[in-house]
Amino acid sequence: MDISTRDDCERLVRAFYSRALEDPIIGFLFVDVARLDLDAHVPVITSFWETILLGARTYRGGAFRPHAALHAQVELQGGHFERWLTLWRATVDELFAGERAELAKAHAERVAQAFLARLRSMPSGSDPVPVGGGLAITQHGAAPAR
Ligand code: HEM
Ligand code: HEM
């Protein structure tokens, strides 16, 4: 059965988070770093998918911003996005099949790639030297290995 209602989107999103929050690779990002409030987040991300998959206009945009905030605390790496996508694809395939299910996987991949590319040009909390403020930070000697 394909994804066809908002309830389907919500079921998909909840099933995804029940995996993601317990995941050894990315779970800590939601639980420990972002301290995700699932009850507040589920309706928002359900609207995101309802907008993409079902043509609703329930999501108002700005999806990138919280990821930039998270990245400022802990560097979001390619491997994190790969893991996110692996869990997402597995959840979609387990629950649904069809054109919209395929679109859900394809669009997630595009968004993940775009987010990762944008984050790469931004400083992160995992960087050895904090960037920001008005001061230029200079270092003598060899640049530290990154
Ligand atoms: C029915 C068609 C589509 C809908 C309704 C849709 C909807 C959306 C929405 C709601 C976002 C989040 C935007 C935000 O929060 O700022 C988004 C992001 C994105 N979409 Fe789509 N999309 C569609 C088709 C496509 C197609 C065909 C592509 C590329 C071939 C695409 C590539 C992307 C990318 C790369 C992003 C991330 C942009 C960023 O860096 O923030 N989308 N889309
Ligand atoms: C390593 C990968 C990712 C992590 C750790 C992550 C984590 C998060 C966190 C912590 C939030 C904020 C929740 C809140 O407190 O409101 C969030 C929001 C969101 N994420 Fe992700 N995310 C990841 C990848 C993605 C991808 C690939 C997509 C899209 C396909 C996506 C779509 C969204 C959307 C739509 C929101 C809601 C933004 C809003 O408030 O409008 N995320 N994510």
PDB file of C-alpha atoms and ligand atoms in Angstrom:
ATOM      1  CA  MET A   1       0.000   0.000   0.000  1.00  0.00           C
ATOM      2  CA  ASP A   2       1.285   3.459  -0.856  1.00  0.00           C
ATOM      3  CA  ILE A   3       1.370   6.547   1.362  1.00  0.00           C
ATOM      4  CA  SER A   4      -1.983   8.270   0.846  1.00  0.00           C
ATOM      5  CA  THR A   5      -3.121  10.183   3.935  1.00  0.00           C
ATOM      6  CA  ARG A   6      -1.700  12.439   6.632  1.00  0.00           C
ATOM      7  CA  ASP A   7      -2.130   9.539   9.035  1.00  0.00           C
ATOM      8  CA  ASP A   8       0.134   7.457   6.810  1.00  0.00           C
ATOM      9  CA  CYS A   9       2.762  10.222   6.961  1.00  0.00           C
ATOM     10  CA  GLU A  10       2.504  10.322  10.730  1.00  0.00           C
ATOM     11  CA  ARG A  11       2.791   6.548  11.037  1.00  0.00           C
ATOM     12  CA  LEU A  12       5.910   6.635   8.881  1.00  0.00           C
ATOM     13  CA  VAL A  13       7.443   9.465  10.885  1.00  0.00           C
ATOM     14  CA  ARG A  14       6.741   7.788  14.241  1.00  0.00           C
ATOM     15  CA  ALA A  15       8.137   4.473  13.045  1.00  0.00           C
ATOM     16  CA  PHE A  16      11.252   6.257  11.794  1.00  0.00           C
ATOM     17  CA  TYR A  17      11.859   8.034  15.097  1.00  0.00           C
ATOM     18  CA  SER A  18      11.367   4.902  17.140  1.00  0.00           C
ATOM     19  CA  ARG A  19      14.419   3.604  15.283  1.00  0.00           C
ATOM     20  CA  ALA A  20      16.385   6.821  15.011  1.00  0.00           C
ATOM     21  CA  LEU A  21      16.175   7.685  18.712  1.00  0.00           C
ATOM     22  CA  GLU A  22      17.606   4.308  19.690  1.00  0.00           C
ATOM     23  CA  ASP A  23      20.204   4.198  16.964  1.00  0.00           C
ATOM     24  CA  PRO A  24      23.829   3.773  18.079  1.00  0.00           C
ATOM     25  CA  ILE A  25      25.132   6.169  15.403  1.00  0.00           C
ATOM     26  CA  ILE A  26      22.634   9.054  15.331  1.00  0.00           C
ATOM     27  CA  GLY A  27      20.386   8.499  18.365  1.00  0.00           C
ATOM     28  CA  PHE A  28      22.498  10.710  20.649  1.00  0.00           C
ATOM     29  CA  LEU A  29      22.027  13.680  18.320  1.00  0.00           C
ATOM     30  CA  PHE A  30      18.271  13.662  18.949  1.00  0.00           C
ATOM     31  CA  VAL A  31      18.289  12.487  22.549  1.00  0.00           C
ATOM     32  CA  ASP A  32      21.358  14.072  24.154  1.00  0.00           C
ATOM     33  CA  VAL A  33      22.265  17.017  21.939  1.00  0.00           C
ATOM     34  CA  ALA A  34      18.939  18.326  20.595  1.00  0.00           C
ATOM     35  CA  ARG A  35      16.802  16.855  23.420  1.00  0.00           C
ATOM     36  CA  LEU A  36      14.062  16.329  20.895  1.00  0.00           C
ATOM     37  CA  ASP A  37      10.494  16.815  22.113  1.00  0.00           C
ATOM     38  CA  LEU A  38       8.876  14.121  19.993  1.00  0.00           C
ATOM     39  CA  ASP A  39       5.279  15.180  20.621  1.00  0.00           C
ATOM     40  CA  ALA A  40       6.077  18.682  19.396  1.00  0.00           C
ATOM     41  CA  HIS A  41       8.220  17.528  16.495  1.00  0.00           C
ATOM     42  CA  VAL A  42       6.030  14.778  15.011  1.00  0.00           C
ATOM     43  CA  PRO A  43       3.247  17.116  13.746  1.00  0.00           C
ATOM     44  CA  VAL A  44       5.844  19.404  12.106  1.00  0.00           C
ATOM     45  CA  ILE A  45       7.688  16.675  10.281  1.00  0.00           C
ATOM     46  CA  THR A  46       4.414  14.985   9.388  1.00  0.00           C
ATOM     47  CA  SER A  47       3.401  18.252   7.718  1.00  0.00           C
ATOM     48  CA  PHE A  48       6.746  18.352   5.916  1.00  0.00           C
ATOM     49  CA  TRP A  49       6.076  14.954   4.350  1.00  0.00           C
ATOM     50  CA  GLU A  50       2.400  15.645   3.755  1.00  0.00           C
ATOM     51  CA  THR A  51       3.481  18.737   1.800  1.00  0.00           C
ATOM     52  CA  ILE A  52       6.019  16.890  -0.308  1.00  0.00           C
ATOM     53  CA  LEU A  53       4.113  13.664  -0.890  1.00  0.00           C
ATOM     54  CA  LEU A  54       0.465  14.673  -0.865  1.00  0.00           C
ATOM     55  CA  GLY A  55       0.591  18.274  -2.075  1.00  0.00           C
ATOM     56  CA  ALA A  56      -0.710  19.701   1.191  1.00  0.00           C
ATOM     57  CA  ARG A  57       0.476  23.147   2.210  1.00  0.00           C
ATOM     58  CA  THR A  58       0.831  22.407   5.872  1.00  0.00           C
ATOM     59  CA  TYR A  59       4.601  22.885   6.141  1.00  0.00           C
ATOM     60  CA  ARG A  60       5.863  26.452   6.142  1.00  0.00           C
ATOM     61  CA  GLY A  61       9.553  25.822   5.394  1.00  0.00           C
ATOM     62  CA  GLY A  62      12.754  26.627   7.184  1.00  0.00           C
ATOM     63  CA  ALA A  63      13.824  23.007   7.495  1.00  0.00           C
ATOM     64  CA  PHE A  64      17.524  23.753   7.379  1.00  0.00           C
ATOM     65  CA  ARG A  65      17.726  26.027  10.405  1.00  0.00           C
ATOM     66  CA  PRO A  66      17.520  23.442  13.247  1.00  0.00           C
ATOM     67  CA  HIS A  67      20.198  21.366  11.515  1.00  0.00           C
ATOM     68  CA  ALA A  68      22.528  24.351  11.423  1.00  0.00           C
ATOM     69  CA  ALA A  69      21.865  24.836  15.143  1.00  0.00           C
ATOM     70  CA  LEU A  70      22.625  21.187  15.843  1.00  0.00           C
ATOM     71  CA  HIS A  71      25.782  21.338  13.723  1.00  0.00           C
ATOM     72  CA  ALA A  72      26.931  24.345  15.736  1.00  0.00           C
ATOM     73  CA  GLN A  73      26.947  22.031  18.759  1.00  0.00           C
ATOM     74  CA  VAL A  74      28.173  18.767  17.253  1.00  0.00           C
ATOM     75  CA  GLU A  75      29.481  18.397  13.725  1.00  0.00           C
ATOM     76  CA  LEU A  76      26.929  16.632  11.505  1.00  0.00           C
ATOM     77  CA  GLN A  77      28.959  14.416   9.206  1.00  0.00           C
ATOM     78  CA  GLY A  78      28.294  12.517   6.005  1.00  0.00           C
ATOM     79  CA  GLY A  79      28.091   9.298   7.993  1.00  0.00           C
ATOM     80  CA  HIS A  80      25.281  10.689  10.143  1.00  0.00           C
ATOM     81  CA  PHE A  81      23.240  11.581   7.075  1.00  0.00           C
ATOM     82  CA  GLU A  82      23.996   8.177   5.503  1.00  0.00           C
ATOM     83  CA  ARG A  83      22.709   6.490   8.633  1.00  0.00           C
ATOM     84  CA  TRP A  84      19.619   8.731   8.718  1.00  0.00           C
ATOM     85  CA  LEU A  85      18.872   7.763   5.101  1.00  0.00           C
ATOM     86  CA  THR A  86      19.430   4.064   5.729  1.00  0.00           C
ATOM     87  CA  LEU A  87      16.919   4.101   8.595  1.00  0.00           C
ATOM     88  CA  TRP A  88      14.470   6.196   6.581  1.00  0.00           C
ATOM     89  CA  ARG A  89      14.592   3.895   3.531  1.00  0.00           C
ATOM     90  CA  ALA A  90      14.184   0.800   5.691  1.00  0.00           C
ATOM     91  CA  THR A  91      11.173   2.311   7.477  1.00  0.00           C
ATOM     92  CA  VAL A  92       9.522   3.434   4.230  1.00  0.00           C
ATOM     93  CA  ASP A  93      10.024   0.018   2.625  1.00  0.00           C
ATOM     94  CA  GLU A  94       8.737  -1.813   5.654  1.00  0.00           C
ATOM     95  CA  LEU A  95       5.450   0.104   5.753  1.00  0.00           C
ATOM     96  CA  PHE A  96       4.699   1.258   2.211  1.00  0.00           C
ATOM     97  CA  ALA A  97       5.259   0.557  -1.477  1.00  0.00           C
ATOM     98  CA  GLY A  98       4.476   2.685  -4.517  1.00  0.00           C
ATOM     99  CA  GLU A  99       5.186   5.946  -6.244  1.00  0.00           C
ATOM    100  CA  ARG A 100       4.972   8.124  -3.134  1.00  0.00           C
ATOM    101  CA  ALA A 101       7.057   5.717  -1.118  1.00  0.00           C
ATOM    102  CA  GLU A 102       9.740   6.030  -3.799  1.00  0.00           C
ATOM    103  CA  LEU A 103       9.389   9.814  -3.746  1.00  0.00           C
ATOM    104  CA  ALA A 104       9.783   9.819   0.043  1.00  0.00           C
ATOM    105  CA  LYS A 105      13.123   8.060  -0.308  1.00  0.00           C
ATOM    106  CA  ALA A 106      14.306  10.150  -3.267  1.00  0.00           C
ATOM    107  CA  HIS A 107      13.414  13.492  -1.714  1.00  0.00           C
ATOM    108  CA  ALA A 108      15.041  12.609   1.591  1.00  0.00           C
ATOM    109  CA  GLU A 109      18.228  11.872  -0.280  1.00  0.00           C
ATOM    110  CA  ARG A 110      18.171  15.252  -2.046  1.00  0.00           C
ATOM    111  CA  VAL A 111      17.493  17.135   1.153  1.00  0.00           C
ATOM    112  CA  ALA A 112      20.228  15.236   3.002  1.00  0.00           C
ATOM    113  CA  GLN A 113      22.739  16.044   0.260  1.00  0.00           C
ATOM    114  CA  ALA A 114      21.761  19.707   0.212  1.00  0.00           C
ATOM    115  CA  PHE A 115      21.918  20.007   4.006  1.00  0.00           C
ATOM    116  CA  LEU A 116      25.301  18.330   4.187  1.00  0.00           C
ATOM    117  CA  ALA A 117      26.702  20.594   1.453  1.00  0.00           C
ATOM    118  CA  ARG A 118      25.426  23.689   3.244  1.00  0.00           C
ATOM    119  CA  LEU A 119      26.748  22.548   6.640  1.00  0.00           C
ATOM    120  CA  ARG A 120      30.232  21.937   5.268  1.00  0.00           C
ATOM    121  CA  SER A 121      30.697  25.683   4.852  1.00  0.00           C
ATOM    122  CA  MET A 122      29.593  26.411   8.421  1.00  0.00           C
ATOM    123  CA  PRO A 123      31.630  26.247  11.613  1.00  0.00           C
ATOM    124  CA  SER A 124      30.709  23.480  14.005  1.00  0.00           C
ATOM    125  CA  GLY A 125      31.017  22.916  17.724  1.00  0.00           C
ATOM    126  CA  SER A 126      33.344  20.013  17.032  1.00  0.00           C
ATOM    127  CA  ASP A 127      35.902  22.258  15.390  1.00  0.00           C
ATOM    128  CA  PRO A 128      39.125  22.496  17.404  1.00  0.00           C
ATOM    129  CA  VAL A 129      39.110  26.297  17.401  1.00  0.00           C
ATOM    130  CA  PRO A 130      35.846  28.116  17.990  1.00  0.00           C
ATOM    131  CA  VAL A 131      35.066  30.578  15.233  1.00  0.00           C
ATOM    132  CA  GLY A 132      32.957  33.665  15.648  1.00  0.00           C
ATOM    133  CA  GLY A 133      32.882  36.834  17.622  1.00  0.00           C
ATOM    134  CA  GLY A 134      34.906  39.708  16.271  1.00  0.00           C
ATOM    135  CA  LEU A 135      38.372  38.263  16.839  1.00  0.00           C
ATOM    136  CA  ALA A 136      40.488  36.650  14.183  1.00  0.00           C
ATOM    137  CA  ILE A 137      42.190  33.604  15.704  1.00  0.00           C
ATOM    138  CA  THR A 138      45.687  33.010  14.414  1.00  0.00           C
ATOM    139  CA  GLN A 139      47.981  30.121  15.086  1.00  0.00           C
ATOM    140  CA  HIS A 140      51.723  29.765  14.806  1.00  0.00           C
ATOM    141  CA  GLY A 141      53.435  26.687  13.534  1.00  0.00           C
ATOM    142  CA  ALA A 142      51.851  23.833  11.628  1.00  0.00           C
ATOM    143  CA  ALA A 143      48.091  23.805  11.234  1.00  0.00           C
ATOM    144  CA  PRO A 144      46.525  21.172  13.479  1.00  0.00           C
ATOM    145  CA  ALA A 145      45.420  17.967  11.750  1.00  0.00           C
ATOM    146  CA  ARG A 146      41.698  18.076  11.031  1.00  0.00           C
TER     147      ARG A 146
HETATM  148  C1  HEM B   1       6.228  18.014  -5.559  1.00  0.00           C
HETATM  149  C2  HEM B   1       7.444  18.420  -5.589  1.00  0.00           C
HETATM  150  C3  HEM B   1       8.206  18.933  -4.405  1.00  0.00           C
HETATM  151  C4  HEM B   1       7.787  19.442  -3.213  1.00  0.00           C
HETATM  152  C5  HEM B   1       6.363  19.697  -2.747  1.00  0.00           C
HETATM  153  C6  HEM B   1       8.980  19.733  -2.438  1.00  0.00           C
HETATM  154  C7  HEM B   1       8.987  20.249  -1.174  1.00  0.00           C
HETATM  155  C8  HEM B   1      10.089  20.586  -0.434  1.00  0.00           C
HETATM  156  C9  HEM B   1      10.073  21.197   0.867  1.00  0.00           C
HETATM  157  C10 HEM B   1       8.825  21.565   1.660  1.00  0.00           C
HETATM  158  C11 HEM B   1      11.355  21.378   1.239  1.00  0.00           C
HETATM  159  C12 HEM B   1      11.843  22.021   2.528  1.00  0.00           C
HETATM  160  C13 HEM B   1      12.116  23.465   2.236  1.00  0.00           C
HETATM  161  C14 HEM B   1      12.482  24.260   3.466  1.00  0.00           C
HETATM  162  O1  HEM B   1      12.101  23.903   4.564  1.00  0.00           O
HETATM  163  O2  HEM B   1      13.151  25.294   3.341  1.00  0.00           O
HETATM  164  C15 HEM B   1      12.195  20.894   0.180  1.00  0.00           C
HETATM  165  C16 HEM B   1      13.570  20.915   0.176  1.00  0.00           C
HETATM  166  C17 HEM B   1      14.363  20.485  -0.872  1.00  0.00           C
HETATM  167  N1  HEM B   1      13.938  19.943  -2.063  1.00  0.00           N
HETATM  168 FE1  HEM B   1      12.022  19.629  -2.580  1.00  0.00          FE
HETATM  169  N2  HEM B   1      10.084  19.388  -3.156  1.00  0.00           N
HETATM  170  C18 HEM B   1       9.671  18.901  -4.375  1.00  0.00           C
HETATM  171  C19 HEM B   1      10.434  18.463  -5.428  1.00  0.00           C
HETATM  172  C20 HEM B   1      11.807  18.518  -5.429  1.00  0.00           C
HETATM  173  C21 HEM B   1      12.627  18.150  -6.577  1.00  0.00           C
HETATM  174  C22 HEM B   1      12.096  17.652  -7.896  1.00  0.00           C
HETATM  175  C23 HEM B   1      13.931  18.343  -6.196  1.00  0.00           C
HETATM  176  C24 HEM B   1      15.210  18.158  -6.956  1.00  0.00           C
HETATM  177  C25 HEM B   1      15.299  17.521  -8.099  1.00  0.00           C
HETATM  178  C26 HEM B   1      13.927  18.826  -4.826  1.00  0.00           C
HETATM  179  C27 HEM B   1      15.044  19.134  -4.105  1.00  0.00           C
HETATM  180  C28 HEM B   1      15.031  19.663  -2.829  1.00  0.00           C
HETATM  181  C29 HEM B   1      16.227  20.020  -2.098  1.00  0.00           C
HETATM  182  C30 HEM B   1      17.663  19.893  -2.585  1.00  0.00           C
HETATM  183  C31 HEM B   1      15.806  20.531  -0.860  1.00  0.00           C
HETATM  184  C32 HEM B   1      16.685  21.050   0.280  1.00  0.00           C
HETATM  185  C33 HEM B   1      16.923  22.512   0.109  1.00  0.00           C
HETATM  186  C34 HEM B   1      17.798  23.068   1.242  1.00  0.00           C
HETATM  187  O3  HEM B   1      19.017  23.041   1.122  1.00  0.00           O
HETATM  188  O4  HEM B   1      17.238  23.519   2.240  1.00  0.00           O
HETATM  189  N3  HEM B   1      12.628  18.917  -4.409  1.00  0.00           N
HETATM  190  N4  HEM B   1      11.402  20.407  -0.830  1.00  0.00           N
HETATM  191  C1  HEM B   2      21.878  13.248  10.712  1.00  0.00           C
HETATM  192  C2  HEM B   2      20.756  13.644  10.188  1.00  0.00           C
HETATM  193  C3  HEM B   2      19.709  14.462  10.901  1.00  0.00           C
HETATM  194  C4  HEM B   2      19.611  14.826  12.213  1.00  0.00           C
HETATM  195  C5  HEM B   2      20.543  14.476  13.360  1.00  0.00           C
HETATM  196  C6  HEM B   2      18.415  15.628  12.334  1.00  0.00           C
HETATM  197  C7  HEM B   2      17.977  16.205  13.500  1.00  0.00           C
HETATM  198  C8  HEM B   2      16.946  17.103  13.606  1.00  0.00           C
HETATM  199  C9  HEM B   2      16.614  17.864  14.785  1.00  0.00           C
HETATM  200  C10 HEM B   2      17.324  17.765  16.131  1.00  0.00           C
HETATM  201  C11 HEM B   2      15.573  18.662  14.480  1.00  0.00           C
HETATM  202  C12 HEM B   2      14.904  19.704  15.389  1.00  0.00           C
HETATM  203  C13 HEM B   2      13.749  19.101  16.094  1.00  0.00           C
HETATM  204  C14 HEM B   2      13.098  20.105  17.023  1.00  0.00           C
HETATM  205  O1  HEM B   2      13.564  20.241  18.159  1.00  0.00           O
HETATM  206  O2  HEM B   2      12.142  20.770  16.607  1.00  0.00           O
HETATM  207  C15 HEM B   2      15.212  18.391  13.107  1.00  0.00           C
HETATM  208  C16 HEM B   2      14.177  18.986  12.437  1.00  0.00           C
HETATM  209  C17 HEM B   2      13.795  18.657  11.169  1.00  0.00           C
HETATM  210  N1  HEM B   2      14.418  17.760  10.319  1.00  0.00           N
HETATM  211 FE1  HEM B   2      16.110  16.757  10.702  1.00  0.00          FE
HETATM  212  N2  HEM B   2      17.814  15.719  11.099  1.00  0.00           N
HETATM  213  C18 HEM B   2      18.563  15.022  10.196  1.00  0.00           C
HETATM  214  C19 HEM B   2      18.294  14.863   8.858  1.00  0.00           C
HETATM  215  C20 HEM B   2      17.156  15.294   8.224  1.00  0.00           C
HETATM  216  C21 HEM B   2      16.803  15.032   6.857  1.00  0.00           C
HETATM  217  C22 HEM B   2      17.652  14.227   5.876  1.00  0.00           C
HETATM  218  C23 HEM B   2      15.592  15.628   6.637  1.00  0.00           C
HETATM  219  C24 HEM B   2      14.735  15.670   5.398  1.00  0.00           C
HETATM  220  C25 HEM B   2      14.559  14.677   4.609  1.00  0.00           C
HETATM  221  C26 HEM B   2      15.202  16.266   7.852  1.00  0.00           C
HETATM  222  C27 HEM B   2      14.043  16.985   8.031  1.00  0.00           C
HETATM  223  C28 HEM B   2      13.735  17.730   9.131  1.00  0.00           C
HETATM  224  C29 HEM B   2      12.589  18.642   9.212  1.00  0.00           C
HETATM  225  C30 HEM B   2      11.559  18.913   8.120  1.00  0.00           C
HETATM  226  C31 HEM B   2      12.625  19.218  10.484  1.00  0.00           C
HETATM  227  C32 HEM B   2      11.631  20.237  11.060  1.00  0.00           C
HETATM  228  C33 HEM B   2      12.145  21.631  10.842  1.00  0.00           C
HETATM  229  C34 HEM B   2      11.151  22.671  11.340  1.00  0.00           C
HETATM  230  O3  HEM B   2      11.062  22.877  12.544  1.00  0.00           O
HETATM  231  O4  HEM B   2      10.448  23.242  10.487  1.00  0.00           O
HETATM  232  N3  HEM B   2      16.164  16.046   8.799  1.00  0.00           N
HETATM  233  N4  HEM B   2      16.071  17.453  12.597  1.00  0.00           N
END
